[in-house]
XYZ file of C-alpha atoms in Angstrom:
479
model
C -19.080 25.365 -17.667
C -18.710 22.121 -19.648
C -20.830 19.519 -17.805
C -20.185 16.749 -20.359
C -16.411 17.141 -20.058
C -16.708 17.322 -16.275
C -18.790 14.124 -16.262
C -16.246 12.277 -18.408
C -13.331 13.462 -16.262
C -15.232 12.460 -13.123
C -15.720 8.863 -14.245
C -12.220 8.559 -15.672
C -10.877 9.795 -12.345
C -13.068 7.362 -10.380
C -11.982 4.439 -12.558
C -8.286 5.257 -12.289
C -8.592 5.836 -8.552
C -10.099 2.373 -8.199
C -7.142 0.856 -10.055
C -4.631 2.714 -7.873
C -6.357 1.732 -4.628
C -6.798 -1.904 -5.587
C -3.301 -2.119 -7.012
C -1.765 -1.200 -3.677
C -3.389 -4.172 -1.973
C -2.085 -6.520 -4.652
C 1.472 -5.194 -4.830
C 1.991 -5.217 -1.071
C 0.220 -8.513 -0.464
C 2.157 -10.339 -3.182
C 5.554 -8.995 -2.103
C 6.465 -12.059 0.041
C 5.244 -14.515 -2.614
C 7.499 -16.099 -5.198
C 6.161 -14.710 -8.480
C 7.259 -17.870 -10.311
C 4.174 -19.563 -8.820
C 1.850 -17.594 -11.132
C 4.212 -16.793 -14.007
C 2.352 -18.941 -16.526
C -1.221 -18.445 -15.320
C -1.007 -14.651 -14.871
C 1.693 -13.212 -17.163
C 0.851 -9.521 -16.613
C 0.759 -9.923 -12.851
C 4.138 -11.606 -13.160
C 5.563 -8.692 -15.177
C 4.442 -6.181 -12.559
C 5.501 -8.137 -9.472
C 8.792 -9.243 -11.038
C 9.877 -5.611 -11.352
C 8.075 -4.377 -8.234
C 9.849 -6.939 -6.057
C 13.301 -5.956 -7.303
C 15.376 -3.906 -4.883
C 13.416 -1.058 -3.284
C 10.871 -0.691 -6.082
C 7.930 -1.507 -3.806
C 8.789 1.480 -1.606
C 9.106 3.639 -4.709
C 5.716 2.495 -5.922
C 4.069 3.269 -2.570
C 5.595 6.736 -2.593
C 4.347 7.612 -6.062
C 1.039 5.874 -5.534
C 0.050 7.985 -2.528
C 0.685 11.280 -4.262
C -1.129 9.917 -7.310
C -4.181 9.182 -5.180
C -4.290 12.753 -3.911
C -3.907 14.139 -7.424
C -6.719 11.979 -8.794
C -9.016 12.785 -5.848
C -8.347 16.483 -6.444
C -9.446 16.080 -10.074
C -12.556 14.191 -8.963
C -13.505 16.966 -6.553
C -12.977 19.628 -9.229
C -15.111 17.669 -11.699
C -17.903 16.454 -9.419
C -18.019 18.831 -6.474
C -21.267 20.838 -6.186
C -21.167 24.532 -6.984
C -22.108 27.129 -4.387
C -25.835 27.369 -3.549
C -26.567 24.293 -5.671
C -30.186 23.141 -5.634
C -31.303 19.673 -6.690
C -34.788 18.231 -7.140
C -36.293 20.635 -4.617
C -34.889 18.669 -1.671
C -35.231 20.234 1.812
C -32.465 22.648 2.752
C -31.116 20.485 5.575
C -30.774 17.497 3.232
C -28.908 19.556 0.662
C -26.668 20.989 3.390
C -25.748 17.538 4.694
C -25.084 15.935 1.320
C -23.918 18.876 -0.783
C -22.821 21.603 1.617
C -20.491 19.317 3.573
C -19.452 17.235 0.564
C -20.811 14.084 2.219
C -22.337 12.843 -1.046
C -19.003 13.089 -2.872
C -17.249 11.379 0.040
C -19.604 8.375 -0.087
C -19.491 8.238 -3.886
C -15.700 8.383 -4.022
C -15.254 5.909 -1.170
C -17.638 3.241 -2.384
C -17.184 3.467 -6.156
C -13.592 4.658 -6.458
C -11.901 3.017 -3.486
C -13.627 0.472 -1.300
C -15.107 -1.972 -3.798
C -11.749 -2.571 -5.480
C -9.958 -2.796 -2.133
C -12.452 -5.459 -1.050
C -11.651 -7.583 -4.112
C -7.934 -6.846 -4.315
C -7.374 -7.745 -0.657
C -8.309 -11.383 -1.319
C -7.950 -11.681 -5.130
C -4.568 -9.990 -5.518
C -3.259 -12.076 -8.401
C -6.333 -11.698 -10.622
C -6.857 -8.004 -9.902
C -3.624 -6.701 -11.456
C -3.468 -9.170 -14.332
C -4.212 -6.473 -16.921
C -2.377 -3.733 -18.796
C -4.255 -0.923 -17.060
C -2.658 -2.037 -13.803
C 0.706 -2.184 -15.555
C 0.243 1.382 -16.851
C -0.856 2.583 -13.410
C 2.182 0.989 -11.795
C 4.584 2.796 -14.118
C 2.769 6.113 -13.607
C 3.337 5.772 -9.854
C 7.007 5.005 -10.426
C 7.387 8.168 -12.526
C 5.714 10.295 -9.838
C 8.183 8.961 -7.277
C 11.104 9.771 -9.550
C 10.155 13.483 -9.601
C 11.047 13.749 -5.891
C 8.280 15.964 -4.447
C 7.811 13.616 -1.496
C 11.358 12.241 -1.207
C 11.633 13.623 2.318
C 9.695 10.532 3.402
C 12.810 8.452 2.785
C 14.881 10.582 5.150
C 12.170 10.363 7.815
C 12.036 6.593 7.373
C 15.809 6.312 7.841
C 15.678 8.466 10.978
C 12.885 6.380 12.520
C 14.808 3.191 11.836
C 17.908 4.579 13.536
C 15.945 5.741 16.600
C 14.263 2.341 16.879
C 17.633 0.602 16.739
C 16.566 -1.158 13.534
C 18.237 0.619 10.623
C 16.333 0.350 7.361
C 17.978 -2.281 5.218
C 17.956 -1.426 1.541
C 17.712 -4.273 -0.923
C 19.985 -2.417 -3.335
C 23.723 -1.629 -3.354
C 24.694 1.605 -1.550
C 24.168 4.744 -3.631
C 27.326 6.337 -4.916
C 28.413 9.282 -7.014
C 25.738 11.017 -9.046
C 23.014 8.605 -7.879
C 23.676 9.543 -4.248
C 23.828 13.263 -5.059
C 20.603 13.150 -7.074
C 18.812 11.287 -4.280
C 19.714 13.795 -1.559
C 19.021 16.747 -3.847
C 15.441 15.500 -4.198
C 15.242 14.942 -0.446
C 16.270 18.556 0.224
C 13.845 19.829 -2.414
C 11.031 17.861 -0.794
C 11.910 19.105 2.699
C 11.893 22.691 1.436
C 8.382 22.256 0.033
C 7.194 20.524 3.207
C 8.675 23.211 5.470
C 7.059 25.995 3.466
C 3.704 24.201 3.555
C 3.846 23.759 7.347
C 4.833 27.397 7.941
C 2.037 28.887 5.841
C -0.527 26.455 7.289
C 0.325 27.158 10.944
C 0.609 30.904 10.266
C -2.855 30.922 8.686
C -4.224 28.961 11.646
C -2.748 31.406 14.182
C -4.159 34.353 12.202
C -7.619 32.781 12.017
C -7.437 32.566 8.232
C -8.536 28.963 7.801
C -11.924 27.306 7.462
C -11.751 25.891 11.009
C -15.028 26.244 12.924
C -15.410 29.519 14.794
C -14.891 29.380 18.547
C -12.354 26.537 18.451
C -9.182 27.679 20.317
C -5.962 27.693 18.328
C -4.276 25.230 20.691
C -7.165 22.781 20.256
C -6.928 23.154 16.492
C -3.204 22.377 16.581
C -3.767 19.312 18.790
C -6.516 18.068 16.484
C -4.308 18.683 13.471
C -1.299 16.690 14.645
C -3.349 14.144 16.623
C -5.591 13.236 13.718
C -2.607 13.166 11.378
C -1.109 10.517 13.668
C -4.338 8.489 13.636
C -4.461 8.629 9.836
C -0.799 7.625 9.745
C -1.474 4.569 11.905
C -4.376 3.555 9.664
C -2.249 3.996 6.535
C 0.533 1.896 8.032
C -1.901 -0.745 9.278
C -3.246 -1.500 5.827
C 0.289 -2.038 4.508
C 1.180 -4.297 7.440
C -2.103 -6.238 7.154
C -1.627 -6.945 3.443
C 1.979 -7.996 3.980
C 1.273 -10.295 6.925
C -1.781 -11.826 5.210
C 0.374 -14.303 3.255
C 2.685 -15.233 6.140
C 2.240 -18.410 8.165
C 1.405 -18.265 11.857
C 5.009 -19.069 12.774
C 6.309 -16.191 10.673
C 3.935 -13.756 12.397
C 5.791 -14.169 15.691
C 4.612 -14.679 19.250
C 3.670 -11.167 20.373
C 0.295 -11.204 22.171
C -1.111 -8.114 20.470
C 0.092 -9.239 17.053
C -1.604 -12.614 17.537
C -4.845 -11.009 18.771
C -4.838 -8.678 15.781
C -4.153 -11.470 13.287
C -6.794 -13.729 14.853
C -9.459 -11.030 14.613
C -8.353 -9.990 11.135
C -7.870 -13.304 9.349
C -9.749 -15.966 11.318
C -13.089 -14.329 12.170
C -16.082 -13.937 9.825
C -14.539 -16.417 7.374
C -11.693 -13.994 6.621
C -13.979 -11.070 5.717
C -12.584 -8.815 8.440
C -9.649 -7.805 6.220
C -11.854 -6.277 3.517
C -14.167 -5.115 6.306
C -11.270 -3.243 7.870
C -10.621 -1.508 4.552
C -14.177 -0.173 4.556
C -14.099 0.977 8.173
C -10.613 2.392 7.722
C -11.706 4.474 4.753
C -14.600 5.934 6.728
C -12.310 6.694 9.655
C -9.703 8.328 7.408
C -12.310 10.447 5.641
C -13.719 11.588 8.984
C -10.240 12.605 10.164
C -9.482 14.403 6.937
C -12.751 16.336 7.203
C -11.319 18.109 10.251
C -7.747 18.253 8.963
C -8.966 19.872 5.759
C -10.593 22.652 7.762
C -7.306 23.322 9.524
C -5.165 23.387 6.389
C -7.524 25.144 3.944
C -6.905 28.884 3.888
C -9.718 31.422 3.777
C -8.751 35.049 3.171
C -11.686 37.440 3.531
C -11.953 40.380 1.184
C -9.790 43.242 2.382
C -7.539 41.077 4.594
C -3.815 40.794 4.045
C -2.334 37.612 2.654
C -0.744 35.021 4.941
C 2.837 36.122 5.708
C 2.404 38.879 3.144
C 2.740 36.450 0.248
C 2.158 37.709 -3.306
C -1.353 37.267 -4.666
C -0.430 34.543 -7.218
C 1.099 32.377 -4.471
C -1.806 33.062 -2.094
C -4.343 32.122 -4.757
C -2.404 28.914 -5.378
C -2.441 28.083 -1.660
C -6.225 28.509 -1.580
C -6.450 25.380 -3.714
C -5.175 23.337 -0.762
C -2.029 21.865 -2.323
C 0.004 22.619 0.814
C -2.428 20.595 2.914
C -2.237 17.740 0.430
C 1.568 17.738 0.581
C 1.636 17.789 4.398
C -0.854 14.965 4.779
C 0.800 12.920 2.030
C 4.214 12.989 3.706
C 3.455 13.232 7.431
C 0.187 11.299 7.621
C 0.607 8.711 4.933
C 3.766 7.786 3.049
C 6.170 7.901 5.995
C 3.960 5.571 8.030
C 3.514 3.226 5.064
C 7.264 2.987 4.519
C 7.873 2.213 8.188
C 5.093 -0.406 8.204
C 6.533 -1.971 5.063
C 9.923 -2.267 6.773
C 8.540 -3.608 10.090
C 5.125 -5.171 9.289
C 4.987 -7.603 12.200
C 6.280 -4.997 14.663
C 3.548 -2.625 13.464
C 0.947 -5.180 14.544
C 2.543 -5.675 17.941
C 0.958 -2.695 19.724
C -2.415 -2.299 21.485
C -3.059 0.867 19.431
C -3.216 -1.220 16.264
C -5.724 -3.624 17.804
C -7.905 -0.782 19.159
C -7.980 1.011 15.794
C -8.839 -2.288 14.085
C -11.833 -2.749 16.406
C -12.957 0.847 15.747
C -12.726 0.381 11.988
C -14.675 -2.893 12.093
C -17.319 -1.170 14.229
C -17.668 1.640 11.680
C -17.973 -0.932 8.914
C -20.654 -2.671 10.959
C -22.883 0.417 10.820
C -23.551 -0.433 7.171
C -23.162 3.102 5.842
C -20.847 1.866 3.083
C -22.313 -1.592 2.566
C -22.818 -0.640 -1.053
C -19.098 -1.337 -1.502
C -19.714 -5.023 -0.739
C -22.442 -5.153 -3.383
C -20.283 -3.422 -5.981
C -17.353 -5.645 -5.080
C -19.459 -8.792 -5.496
C -20.741 -7.577 -8.878
C -17.251 -6.836 -10.202
C -15.865 -10.062 -8.754
C -18.495 -12.029 -10.618
C -18.174 -9.999 -13.822
C -14.386 -10.323 -14.077
C -14.178 -13.847 -12.679
C -11.843 -13.030 -9.806
C -10.656 -16.055 -7.819
C -9.141 -16.210 -4.350
C -5.326 -16.241 -4.404
C -5.301 -19.633 -2.683
C -6.847 -21.148 -5.825
C -3.616 -20.416 -7.704
C -0.871 -20.598 -5.084
C -2.417 -22.334 -2.070
C -2.064 -21.295 1.562
C 1.363 -20.621 3.136
C 1.192 -24.029 4.809
C 0.310 -25.754 1.533
C 3.164 -24.009 -0.281
C 5.556 -25.131 2.419
C 4.305 -28.719 2.197
C 4.858 -28.694 -1.580
C 8.297 -27.212 -1.173
C 7.314 -23.881 -2.766
C 9.286 -21.521 -0.585
C 8.477 -17.825 -0.548
C 11.429 -15.627 -1.460
C 11.116 -13.819 1.871
C 12.187 -17.021 3.663
C 14.615 -18.431 1.124
C 17.898 -17.106 2.512
C 16.944 -18.081 6.074
C 15.449 -21.512 5.492
C 17.698 -22.947 2.795
C 21.060 -23.445 4.552
C 19.434 -24.787 7.715
C 16.939 -27.193 6.179
C 18.883 -28.603 3.249
C 22.494 -28.826 4.352
C 23.664 -28.154 0.779
C 25.779 -25.149 1.760
C 28.852 -27.215 0.888
C 27.975 -26.875 -2.788
C 29.546 -23.787 -4.360
C 26.992 -21.071 -5.178
C 24.047 -23.396 -4.530
C 22.011 -20.431 -3.256
C 22.346 -18.949 -6.769
C 21.107 -22.114 -8.453
C 17.820 -22.007 -10.429
C 14.836 -21.829 -8.124
C 13.311 -24.965 -9.645
C 16.407 -26.946 -8.581
C 16.338 -25.514 -5.070
C 12.639 -26.300 -4.685
C 13.188 -29.825 -6.016
C 16.077 -30.371 -3.616
C 13.875 -29.410 -0.681
C 10.757 -31.315 -1.740
C 12.212 -34.533 -3.213
C 14.170 -36.640 -0.650
C 16.061 -38.553 -3.355
C 17.328 -35.364 -4.978
C 18.128 -33.954 -1.561
C 20.110 -37.031 -0.533
C 22.011 -37.005 -3.794
C 23.024 -33.353 -3.445
C 23.984 -33.971 0.171
C 26.278 -36.814 -0.932
C 27.874 -34.540 -3.517
C 28.410 -31.836 -0.898
C 29.918 -34.317 1.568
C 32.151 -35.753 -1.112
C 33.447 -32.293 -2.013
C 34.112 -31.511 1.635
C 36.096 -34.728 1.997
C 38.139 -33.812 -1.050
C 36.794 -36.711 -3.057
C 35.191 -36.814 -6.446
C 31.507 -36.525 -7.081
C 31.720 -38.813 -10.094
C 30.852 -42.050 -8.258
C 27.776 -40.429 -6.806
C 26.762 -39.255 -10.236
C 27.273 -42.726 -11.627
C 25.321 -44.274 -8.798
C 22.531 -41.823 -9.306
C 22.483 -42.496 -13.025
C 22.379 -46.240 -12.373
C 19.521 -45.743 -9.966
C 17.534 -43.765 -12.487
C 18.271 -46.333 -15.198
C 16.931 -49.016 -12.896
C 13.812 -46.964 -12.355
C 13.333 -46.642 -16.082
C 13.717 -50.402 -16.572
C 11.229 -51.114 -13.838
C 8.713 -48.824 -15.493
């Protein structure tokens, strides 16, 4: 009844949604990169990534971010969704049915303005995109949502999948103990209770014919569509995480799996690298199409005079009509769990033919041009805000390696093998600038090697220091 307020809330929701969607691409894509490389040029990006890359904070962010997306989209739909029997500009009935009756207009508007255009930019301009305090505020909001624990069951599912795959999830934090451990599992149980209740009421409503599923569709077909499409959405959610993560890895780090190489070649080497943002557009269309059917399965519709699902009280039934149970199910089972698994095994996620097939489908959907407006909007915002490709600031993985700028993801593996300084006590804890210098400057490397060898032999490092000092004095005289 307040169109001005609804209009303001709609645009605020669209703007914040765009920051959440673009932020995900940046946080995941920058995870393998040493944030010291852009500390001075992008201080806010450094603040965010410095905390995000500590321990398991990236997983926490992804958890809170996904539920935040659903909450914001819900607000957008409440603010901008057409009312029943809406009529606009005297358009033909079939046009109004397609765009308003099915919600297709809101889908395109939300996708292109609130999601895709920022994903297009953030997928290749990660460092610039989050270098602002709005991104910092959004990041902390997502962390708070995760702390509440509504979707903590995703962690337990992630741990179970890792055990079944023979690759237990390795936490980057010390084992939880005492109250921290108790509080964690209490939130997991709370989340499972909510998820179980949501599944029970959804399936019960489906069996009773009290959903918005199309008439004439058998119950068994509806159930297959429900779980099948949830799996497809899950794969697409995991793929985007894996794609962003692998984007900054070198070809050697991506492994030798045939399907992984085919996927990476199509994604990063074709169309001048535009297939990654192109995938984001096609993926969004594919996800929305899947959710169109899933929403019909999960949304309850109680006709006048019918009994409530499972005899629930009217207040609870009215709450369920809003669709929160469907949002919770899809958030946990079709989104967050898959993202967490993909974040733990990004290269393995690319190593299946299903990933390659879904990538081709998404690129085909993007090729239809139905959401090409996202490219235009992305180009406008890129120009307006002066976004630059990440390689402008940090170079390619190969260039960083040539300069001796190691990514943190490779530090513990590469350092002892390549440098031979493991004889120096606590060298792996030395300042990063010293470690980089030791790997990139042969003279420094040789000096540290001599010190290490001298210590192993039980001798003193003093002569080496003196020799080094003499050498540097000679250099100064020559200059």
